[in-house]
Tab-separated table of C-alpha atoms (C1' of nucleotides) in Angstrom:
chain	number	residue	atom	x	y	z
A	934	UNK	CA	-99.345	-33.664	-60.686
A	935	UNK	CA	-99.588	-35.840	-63.685
A	936	UNK	CA	-102.129	-38.079	-62.189
A	937	UNK	CA	-104.628	-40.547	-63.373
A	938	UNK	CA	-108.076	-41.119	-62.012
A	939	UNK	CA	-108.626	-43.122	-58.915
A	940	UNK	CA	-110.941	-45.302	-60.952
A	941	UNK	CA	-108.093	-46.204	-63.267
A	942	UNK	CA	-106.044	-47.194	-60.287
A	943	UNK	CA	-108.904	-49.333	-59.071
A	944	UNK	CA	-109.260	-50.839	-62.505
A	945	UNK	CA	-105.666	-51.973	-62.483
A	946	UNK	CA	-106.119	-53.457	-59.046
A	947	UNK	CA	-109.091	-55.428	-60.340
A	948	UNK	CA	-107.179	-56.661	-63.352
A	949	UNK	CA	-104.245	-57.747	-61.256
A	950	UNK	CA	-106.695	-59.709	-59.150
A	951	UNK	CA	-107.842	-61.499	-62.274
A	952	UNK	CA	-104.274	-62.109	-63.297
A	953	UNK	CA	-103.584	-63.832	-60.012
A	954	UNK	CA	-106.640	-66.012	-60.442
A	955	UNK	CA	-106.754	-67.501	-63.924
A	956	UNK	CA	-109.989	-69.354	-63.202
A	957	UNK	CA	-112.975	-68.050	-65.097
A	958	UNK	CA	-115.815	-66.481	-63.237
A	959	UNK	CA	-115.073	-64.062	-60.439
A	960	UNK	CA	-118.219	-62.217	-59.480
A	961	UNK	CA	-118.335	-58.503	-58.858
A	962	UNK	CA	-119.207	-59.082	-55.245
A	963	UNK	CA	-116.258	-61.335	-54.661
A	964	UNK	CA	-113.960	-58.820	-56.304
A	965	UNK	CA	-115.311	-56.158	-54.019
A	966	UNK	CA	-114.573	-58.283	-50.986
A	967	UNK	CA	-111.075	-59.128	-52.135
A	968	UNK	CA	-110.007	-55.643	-53.125
A	969	UNK	CA	-111.949	-53.539	-50.638
A	970	UNK	CA	-113.371	-51.426	-53.443
A	971	UNK	CA	-117.104	-50.682	-53.065
A	972	UNK	CA	-119.186	-53.073	-55.103
A	973	UNK	CA	-121.037	-50.495	-57.232
A	974	UNK	CA	-117.719	-49.051	-58.236
A	975	UNK	CA	-116.406	-52.502	-59.050
A	976	UNK	CA	-119.434	-53.152	-61.212
A	977	UNK	CA	-118.971	-49.905	-63.058
A	978	UNK	CA	-115.328	-50.614	-63.733
A	979	UNK	CA	-116.005	-54.166	-64.887
A	980	UNK	CA	-118.523	-52.891	-67.395
A	981	UNK	CA	-115.997	-50.481	-68.802
A	982	UNK	CA	-113.299	-53.116	-69.024
A	983	UNK	CA	-115.744	-55.535	-70.605
A	984	UNK	CA	-116.735	-53.028	-73.244
A	985	UNK	CA	-113.083	-52.458	-74.013
A	986	UNK	CA	-112.639	-56.153	-74.650
A	987	UNK	CA	-110.271	-56.765	-71.776
A	988	UNK	CA	-112.727	-59.017	-69.967
A	989	UNK	CA	-115.260	-61.668	-70.836
A	990	UNK	CA	-118.420	-62.137	-68.817
A	991	UNK	CA	-120.804	-64.880	-67.922
A	992	UNK	CA	-124.293	-64.085	-66.727
A	993	UNK	CA	-126.421	-66.112	-64.456
A	994	UNK	CA	-126.121	-67.683	-61.047
A	995	UNK	CA	-122.581	-68.933	-61.453
A	996	UNK	CA	-121.596	-66.051	-63.618
A	997	UNK	CA	-118.699	-63.672	-63.321
A	998	UNK	CA	-115.835	-62.065	-65.168
A	999	UNK	CA	-112.464	-63.205	-66.414
A	1000	UNK	CA	-109.608	-61.852	-68.501
A	1001	UNK	CA	-110.142	-62.158	-72.226
A	1002	UNK	CA	-106.418	-62.646	-72.803
A	1003	UNK	CA	-103.357	-63.714	-70.903
A	1004	UNK	CA	-101.911	-61.008	-68.652
A	1005	UNK	CA	-98.792	-60.976	-70.807
A	1006	UNK	CA	-100.915	-59.862	-73.741
A	1007	UNK	CA	-102.395	-56.803	-72.083
A	1008	UNK	CA	-100.268	-53.658	-72.148
A	1009	UNK	CA	-100.813	-51.138	-69.413
A	1010	UNK	CA	-101.326	-48.491	-72.081
A	1011	UNK	CA	-104.383	-50.389	-73.309
A	1012	UNK	CA	-105.777	-50.582	-69.804
A	1013	UNK	CA	-105.361	-46.884	-69.199
A	1014	UNK	CA	-106.821	-45.981	-72.554
A	1015	UNK	CA	-109.792	-48.220	-71.869
A	1016	UNK	CA	-110.457	-46.490	-68.582
A	1017	UNK	CA	-109.573	-42.922	-69.429
A	1018	UNK	CA	-109.474	-42.460	-73.159
A	1019	UNK	CA	-106.456	-41.603	-75.280
A	1020	UNK	CA	-103.136	-41.163	-73.557
A	1021	UNK	CA	-102.141	-37.532	-73.650
A	1022	UNK	CA	-100.310	-35.385	-71.200
A	1023	UNK	CA	-101.933	-32.212	-72.404
A	1024	UNK	CA	-104.993	-31.481	-74.427
A	1025	UNK	CA	-103.328	-29.577	-77.204
A	1026	UNK	CA	-102.236	-32.879	-78.669
A	1027	UNK	CA	-105.463	-32.694	-80.559
A	1028	UNK	CA	-105.465	-29.813	-83.028
A	1029	UNK	CA	-107.928	-27.059	-82.390
A	1030	UNK	CA	-108.272	-27.583	-78.672
A	1031	UNK	CA	-105.716	-24.953	-77.758
A	1032	UNK	CA	-106.531	-21.288	-78.184
A	1033	UNK	CA	-102.892	-20.292	-78.052
A	1034	UNK	CA	-101.595	-22.427	-80.850
A	1035	UNK	CA	-100.350	-19.411	-82.710
A	1036	UNK	CA	-97.659	-18.501	-80.234
A	1037	UNK	CA	-97.073	-21.846	-78.621
A	1038	UNK	CA	-93.648	-23.183	-79.480
A	1039	UNK	CA	-93.831	-25.932	-76.907
A	1040	UNK	CA	-96.201	-28.150	-78.775
A	1041	UNK	CA	-93.922	-30.510	-80.675
A	1042	UNK	CA	-91.958	-31.184	-77.537
A	1043	UNK	CA	-95.042	-31.927	-75.500
A	1044	UNK	CA	-95.742	-34.528	-78.085
A	1045	UNK	CA	-92.278	-35.947	-77.596
A	1046	UNK	CA	-92.933	-36.274	-73.895
A	1047	UNK	CA	-96.232	-37.920	-74.640
A	1048	UNK	CA	-94.516	-40.438	-76.849
A	1049	UNK	CA	-92.046	-41.378	-74.163
A	1050	UNK	CA	-94.840	-42.020	-71.720
A	1051	UNK	CA	-96.889	-43.895	-74.269
A	1052	UNK	CA	-93.919	-46.025	-75.091
A	1053	UNK	CA	-93.167	-46.861	-71.494
A	1054	UNK	CA	-96.747	-47.829	-70.812
A	1055	UNK	CA	-97.022	-49.883	-73.969
A	1056	UNK	CA	-94.136	-52.090	-73.048
A	1057	UNK	CA	-95.306	-52.745	-69.518
A	1058	UNK	CA	-97.925	-55.472	-69.374
A	1059	UNK	CA	-100.458	-56.537	-66.811
A	1060	UNK	CA	-98.278	-59.548	-66.091
A	1061	UNK	CA	-95.465	-57.224	-65.145
A	1062	UNK	CA	-97.755	-55.386	-62.795
A	1063	UNK	CA	-98.571	-58.542	-60.890
A	1064	UNK	CA	-94.991	-59.415	-60.130
A	1065	UNK	CA	-94.221	-58.802	-56.489
A	1066	UNK	CA	-91.320	-56.414	-56.393
A	1067	UNK	CA	-88.556	-56.786	-58.950
A	1068	UNK	CA	-89.040	-54.461	-61.892
A	1069	UNK	CA	-86.283	-56.114	-63.849
A	1070	UNK	CA	-87.923	-59.304	-65.014
A	1071	UNK	CA	-90.290	-58.958	-67.908
A	1072	UNK	CA	-91.245	-61.035	-70.836
A	1073	UNK	CA	-89.395	-59.196	-73.576
A	1074	UNK	CA	-86.216	-58.670	-71.677
A	1075	UNK	CA	-86.174	-55.272	-70.045
A	1076	UNK	CA	-89.172	-53.249	-71.165
A	1077	UNK	CA	-88.500	-50.590	-68.616
A	1078	UNK	CA	-85.092	-49.020	-68.664
A	1079	UNK	CA	-83.137	-49.125	-65.459
A	1080	UNK	CA	-83.996	-45.870	-63.857
A	1081	UNK	CA	-80.685	-45.217	-62.198
A	1082	UNK	CA	-78.816	-45.005	-65.485
A	1083	UNK	CA	-79.893	-42.864	-68.356
A	1084	UNK	CA	-82.355	-44.856	-70.451
A	1085	UNK	CA	-81.866	-42.825	-73.564
A	1086	UNK	CA	-82.379	-45.753	-75.878
A	1087	UNK	CA	-86.104	-46.083	-75.649
A	1088	UNK	CA	-86.538	-47.374	-79.144
A	1089	UNK	CA	-90.099	-47.144	-80.290
B	565	UNK	CA	-106.375	-39.514	-69.865
B	566	UNK	CA	-103.172	-38.767	-68.180
B	567	UNK	CA	-103.461	-35.074	-68.381
B	568	UNK	CA	-102.059	-32.110	-66.682
B	569	UNK	CA	-103.885	-28.981	-65.722
B	570	UNK	CA	-104.521	-26.267	-68.196
B	571	UNK	CA	-102.746	-23.916	-65.834
B	572	UNK	CA	-99.600	-25.984	-66.143
B	573	UNK	CA	-99.851	-25.726	-69.859
B	574	UNK	CA	-100.248	-21.975	-69.524
B	575	UNK	CA	-97.304	-21.851	-67.170
B	576	UNK	CA	-95.077	-23.492	-69.730
B	577	UNK	CA	-96.269	-21.063	-72.365
B	578	UNK	CA	-95.350	-18.180	-70.082
B	579	UNK	CA	-91.939	-19.603	-69.375
B	580	UNK	CA	-91.225	-20.154	-73.025
B	581	UNK	CA	-92.113	-16.524	-73.579
B	582	UNK	CA	-89.487	-15.567	-71.034
B	583	UNK	CA	-87.007	-17.880	-72.672
B	584	UNK	CA	-87.478	-16.113	-75.972
B	585	UNK	CA	-86.951	-12.749	-74.331
B	586	UNK	CA	-83.900	-12.838	-72.066
B	587	UNK	CA	-84.345	-9.198	-71.104
B	588	UNK	CA	-85.334	-8.648	-67.510
B	589	UNK	CA	-88.677	-7.205	-66.685
B	590	UNK	CA	-91.712	-8.407	-68.549
B	591	UNK	CA	-94.845	-7.237	-66.790
B	592	UNK	CA	-97.833	-9.422	-66.177
B	593	UNK	CA	-99.909	-7.262	-68.447
B	594	UNK	CA	-97.519	-7.554	-71.324
B	595	UNK	CA	-97.361	-11.309	-70.878
B	596	UNK	CA	-101.107	-11.448	-71.008
B	597	UNK	CA	-101.127	-9.528	-74.265
B	598	UNK	CA	-98.456	-11.677	-75.831
B	599	UNK	CA	-99.841	-15.041	-74.870
B	600	UNK	CA	-103.548	-14.359	-74.933
B	601	UNK	CA	-103.938	-15.729	-71.425
B	602	UNK	CA	-106.197	-13.604	-69.178
B	603	UNK	CA	-104.173	-11.278	-67.001
B	604	UNK	CA	-105.484	-12.471	-63.621
B	605	UNK	CA	-104.532	-15.986	-64.563
B	606	UNK	CA	-101.125	-14.810	-65.695
B	607	UNK	CA	-100.615	-13.056	-62.378
B	608	UNK	CA	-101.610	-16.140	-60.475
B	609	UNK	CA	-99.236	-18.321	-62.416
B	610	UNK	CA	-96.361	-15.888	-62.099
B	611	UNK	CA	-96.769	-15.851	-58.350
B	612	UNK	CA	-96.598	-19.609	-58.234
B	613	UNK	CA	-93.532	-19.723	-60.437
B	614	UNK	CA	-91.907	-16.986	-58.394
B	615	UNK	CA	-92.496	-18.852	-55.163
B	616	UNK	CA	-90.936	-21.927	-56.734
B	617	UNK	CA	-87.814	-19.961	-57.506
B	618	UNK	CA	-88.128	-20.199	-61.263
B	619	UNK	CA	-88.639	-16.466	-61.662
B	620	UNK	CA	-87.316	-13.290	-60.129
B	621	UNK	CA	-89.478	-10.213	-59.769
B	622	UNK	CA	-88.983	-6.488	-59.697
B	623	UNK	CA	-91.613	-4.224	-58.200
B	624	UNK	CA	-92.359	-0.687	-59.133
B	625	UNK	CA	-93.138	1.237	-62.253
B	626	UNK	CA	-90.588	-0.481	-64.423
B	627	UNK	CA	-91.004	-3.795	-62.665
B	628	UNK	CA	-91.736	-7.197	-64.048
B	629	UNK	CA	-90.613	-10.793	-64.047
B	630	UNK	CA	-87.719	-12.689	-65.531
B	631	UNK	CA	-86.269	-16.160	-65.437
B	632	UNK	CA	-84.077	-16.805	-62.446
B	633	UNK	CA	-81.867	-19.136	-64.461
B	634	UNK	CA	-81.007	-19.855	-68.045
B	635	UNK	CA	-83.626	-21.906	-69.894
B	636	UNK	CA	-81.090	-24.698	-70.233
B	637	UNK	CA	-80.981	-24.962	-66.461
B	638	UNK	CA	-84.690	-25.487	-65.944
B	639	UNK	CA	-85.939	-29.044	-66.373
B	640	UNK	CA	-89.538	-29.516	-67.369
B	641	UNK	CA	-89.956	-31.771	-64.360
B	642	UNK	CA	-89.207	-28.829	-62.082
B	643	UNK	CA	-91.730	-26.673	-63.874
B	644	UNK	CA	-94.453	-29.244	-63.592
B	645	UNK	CA	-93.699	-29.925	-59.968
B	646	UNK	CA	-93.799	-26.216	-59.259
B	647	UNK	CA	-97.216	-25.900	-60.826
B	648	UNK	CA	-98.813	-29.145	-59.766
B	649	UNK	CA	-96.899	-30.678	-56.940
B	650	UNK	CA	-94.885	-33.882	-56.960
B	651	UNK	CA	-94.798	-35.864	-60.154
B	652	UNK	CA	-96.791	-38.989	-59.682
B	653	UNK	CA	-98.973	-40.936	-62.007
B	654	UNK	CA	-101.035	-42.223	-59.156
B	655	UNK	CA	-101.527	-41.093	-55.618
B	656	UNK	CA	-100.444	-44.285	-53.930
B	657	UNK	CA	-96.851	-43.281	-54.502
B	658	UNK	CA	-97.124	-41.612	-51.147
B	659	UNK	CA	-97.591	-44.165	-48.372
B	660	UNK	CA	-100.854	-44.035	-46.540
B	661	UNK	CA	-102.871	-42.451	-49.306
B	662	UNK	CA	-104.157	-45.751	-50.640
B	663	UNK	CA	-106.704	-47.740	-48.695
B	664	UNK	CA	-105.930	-50.904	-50.624
B	665	UNK	CA	-102.239	-51.132	-49.967
B	666	UNK	CA	-102.590	-54.529	-48.379
B	667	UNK	CA	-103.722	-56.325	-51.500
B	668	UNK	CA	-102.207	-54.104	-54.139
B	669	UNK	CA	-99.423	-55.889	-55.974
B	670	UNK	CA	-99.183	-53.220	-58.636
B	671	UNK	CA	-97.467	-50.636	-56.537
B	672	UNK	CA	-93.777	-51.244	-57.240
B	673	UNK	CA	-94.447	-51.253	-60.950
B	674	UNK	CA	-96.453	-48.083	-60.848
B	675	UNK	CA	-93.395	-46.604	-59.291
B	676	UNK	CA	-91.304	-47.878	-62.170
B	677	UNK	CA	-93.597	-46.146	-64.624
B	678	UNK	CA	-93.433	-43.007	-62.562
B	679	UNK	CA	-89.676	-43.105	-62.630
B	680	UNK	CA	-89.560	-43.383	-66.381
B	681	UNK	CA	-91.788	-40.365	-66.734
B	682	UNK	CA	-89.850	-38.448	-64.136
B	683	UNK	CA	-86.653	-39.268	-65.921
B	684	UNK	CA	-87.937	-38.174	-69.294
B	685	UNK	CA	-89.218	-34.898	-67.937
B	686	UNK	CA	-86.035	-34.257	-66.010
B	687	UNK	CA	-83.908	-34.444	-69.093
B	688	UNK	CA	-86.087	-32.142	-71.136
B	689	UNK	CA	-85.375	-28.494	-70.351
B	690	UNK	CA	-87.204	-25.273	-70.965
B	691	UNK	CA	-84.676	-24.483	-73.652
B	692	UNK	CA	-85.710	-27.622	-75.473
B	693	UNK	CA	-89.318	-26.583	-75.282
B	694	UNK	CA	-88.622	-23.296	-77.001
B	695	UNK	CA	-87.029	-24.859	-80.023
B	696	UNK	CA	-89.358	-24.537	-82.978
B	697	UNK	CA	-89.803	-28.016	-84.355
B	698	UNK	CA	-86.795	-30.306	-84.368
B	699	UNK	CA	-86.753	-32.490	-81.279
B	700	UNK	CA	-83.337	-33.856	-82.093
B	701	UNK	CA	-81.048	-31.102	-80.899
B	702	UNK	CA	-80.666	-30.813	-77.154
B	703	UNK	CA	-77.915	-29.801	-74.875
B	704	UNK	CA	-76.911	-33.177	-73.481
B	705	UNK	CA	-77.069	-35.066	-76.710
B	706	UNK	CA	-80.391	-36.775	-77.249
B	707	UNK	CA	-82.425	-36.755	-74.064
B	708	UNK	CA	-85.598	-37.694	-75.822
B	709	UNK	CA	-85.824	-40.520	-78.304
B	710	UNK	CA	-86.085	-39.258	-81.817
B	711	UNK	CA	-89.697	-38.837	-82.679
B	712	UNK	CA	-88.731	-39.024	-86.280
B	713	UNK	CA	-92.197	-39.449	-87.671
B	714	UNK	CA	-93.668	-36.924	-85.329
B	715	UNK	CA	-93.379	-33.253	-86.261
B	716	UNK	CA	-95.726	-33.372	-89.160
B	717	UNK	CA	-96.182	-29.608	-89.281
B	718	UNK	CA	-98.576	-28.942	-86.477
B	719	UNK	CA	-97.820	-25.295	-87.001
B	720	UNK	CA	-100.988	-23.332	-87.447
C	386	DG	C1'	-93.141	13.697	-50.942
C	387	DA	C1'	-97.037	12.414	-53.874
C	388	DA	C1'	-98.793	9.865	-57.585
C	389	DA	C1'	-98.616	6.151	-60.703
C	390	DT	C1'	-97.335	1.583	-61.664
C	391	DA	C1'	-96.685	-3.108	-60.686
C	392	DC	C1'	-96.023	-6.989	-57.572
C	393	DA	C1'	-97.827	-9.771	-52.971
C	394	DG	C1'	-101.167	-12.252	-50.731
C	395	DT	C1'	-105.532	-13.970	-49.576
C	396	DA	C1'	-110.190	-15.061	-50.118
C	397	DC	C1'	-114.145	-16.055	-52.918
C	398	DT	C1'	-117.105	-18.069	-56.721
C	399	DG	C1'	-118.829	-20.856	-60.735
C	400	DG	C1'	-118.722	-24.904	-63.232
C	401	DA	C1'	-117.051	-29.199	-64.994
C	402	DG	C1'	-116.087	-33.698	-64.097
C	403	DA	C1'	-114.782	-37.522	-61.159
C	404	DG	C1'	-116.593	-40.734	-57.948
C	405	DG	C1'	-120.349	-43.126	-56.405
C	406	DT	C1'	-125.482	-44.733	-56.160
C	407	DC	C1'	-129.786	-46.557	-57.775
C	408	DC	C1'	-133.081	-48.750	-60.711
C	409	DT	C1'	-134.797	-51.783	-64.155
C	410	DA	C1'	-134.045	-55.352	-67.636
C	411	DA	C1'	-131.805	-59.766	-69.336
C	412	DT	C1'	-129.609	-64.140	-68.498
C	413	DT	C1'	-128.518	-68.478	-66.262
C	414	DG	C1'	-128.516	-72.378	-62.879
C	415	DA	C1'	-130.972	-74.856	-59.345
D	787	DT	C1'	-140.288	-70.453	-60.804
D	788	DC	C1'	-136.870	-68.322	-57.971
D	789	DA	C1'	-132.458	-66.618	-56.802
D	790	DA	C1'	-128.147	-64.890	-58.310
D	791	DT	C1'	-125.649	-62.362	-61.456
D	792	DT	C1'	-124.518	-59.303	-65.326
D	793	DA	C1'	-126.226	-55.178	-68.705
D	794	DG	C1'	-127.077	-50.607	-69.224
D	795	DG	C1'	-128.820	-46.632	-68.229
D	796	DA	C1'	-129.782	-42.292	-65.476
D	797	DC	C1'	-128.748	-39.643	-61.695
D	798	DC	C1'	-126.680	-37.342	-57.697
D	799	DT	C1'	-122.985	-35.221	-54.928
D	800	DC	C1'	-118.842	-33.304	-53.908
D	801	DT	C1'	-114.261	-31.999	-54.959
D	802	DC	C1'	-111.193	-29.143	-57.234
D	803	DC	C1'	-109.755	-26.502	-61.249
D	804	DA	C1'	-110.022	-22.095	-63.330
D	805	DG	C1'	-110.893	-17.567	-62.944
D	806	DT	C1'	-112.093	-13.155	-60.211
D	807	DA	C1'	-111.751	-9.601	-56.732
D	808	DC	C1'	-109.834	-6.950	-53.244
D	809	DT	C1'	-106.401	-5.010	-50.190
D	810	DG	C1'	-101.690	-4.167	-49.164
D	811	DT	C1'	-96.711	-3.244	-50.293
D	812	DA	C1'	-92.761	-1.810	-52.954
D	813	DT	C1'	-90.520	1.052	-56.520
D	814	DT	C1'	-90.022	4.555	-59.886
D	815	DT	C1'	-90.895	9.052	-61.659
D	816	DC	C1'	-91.967	13.722	-61.379
DNA sequence: GAAATACAGTACTGGAGAGGTCCTAATTGA
DNA sequence: TCAATTAGGACCTCTCCAGTACTGTATTTC
């Protein structure tokens, strides 16, 4: 499957928790309680997200974490890249990593697929992820094409 | 990263080799020679693709494998699903696999992202993957958005 | 019919990396 | 000063991918 790490999934869950709670200063322990994710894992994820600039932190007794920007300003693509590195469906996107480059005619089209995914994830924001159920309402209109009809106008 | 297995990448390379050579009966050994992929791995992949119905096989001295359908009839989504299982960007697409379902508001939107990817991969066919460089020409018009600035001569 | 060739199926192994833990500073409020 | 919390590592463990090996079955050729 094209799957992402469980940690990335957890990371999104954490960020959506922040998005629901705009107040500054949620501690790692409280996040663990709310999400059910083990605290050491929460701590690890928060450090990663902090380093990526998605969170701000406050040390000390009343310390904690909070979003560095509004949820509307954080694309899902940025979140995933922060947690997993560059978005790529296959490794041969980077030159030299594929031993079969010589006879591989599939490469440019893999890149095309990558771009579609990148585009979809760039237009979906954390705010969209926190909305309960309707995938239609987003800030820029309709960032995700209606799936039932052919969304062949994914302008980039 | 959102990445797929190396074996899936290999599988696509094998299938594109078939697509270039419509003649029936390419042996595993010959495929190994042509693609540079180790023969045992080739054999393993061919068995998987055969079981998925993407290939037909012929035993015996002059035996070998061939595509069961025309390359235009094989969506990339089917290939990937054959090699890796159901297309899903995260595991919680299947109910019961996520321990945090209760407090996870991100789920419906993950599904939306999944659908976009699924859709993109469903409209790209094996025939499209075999085309040398221009991602514009496809059988149903323009299934993938023009990656106009993309094919900057990755040929090696 | 026998031998050679190639597919069919299963089981096994090594290694990389994800997932998770632990420990020791540094910082802040009471 | 003490407790609570983040900062930043090093480290461990276990899963699963990737590759290998072996035995059996089918088909062609001589």
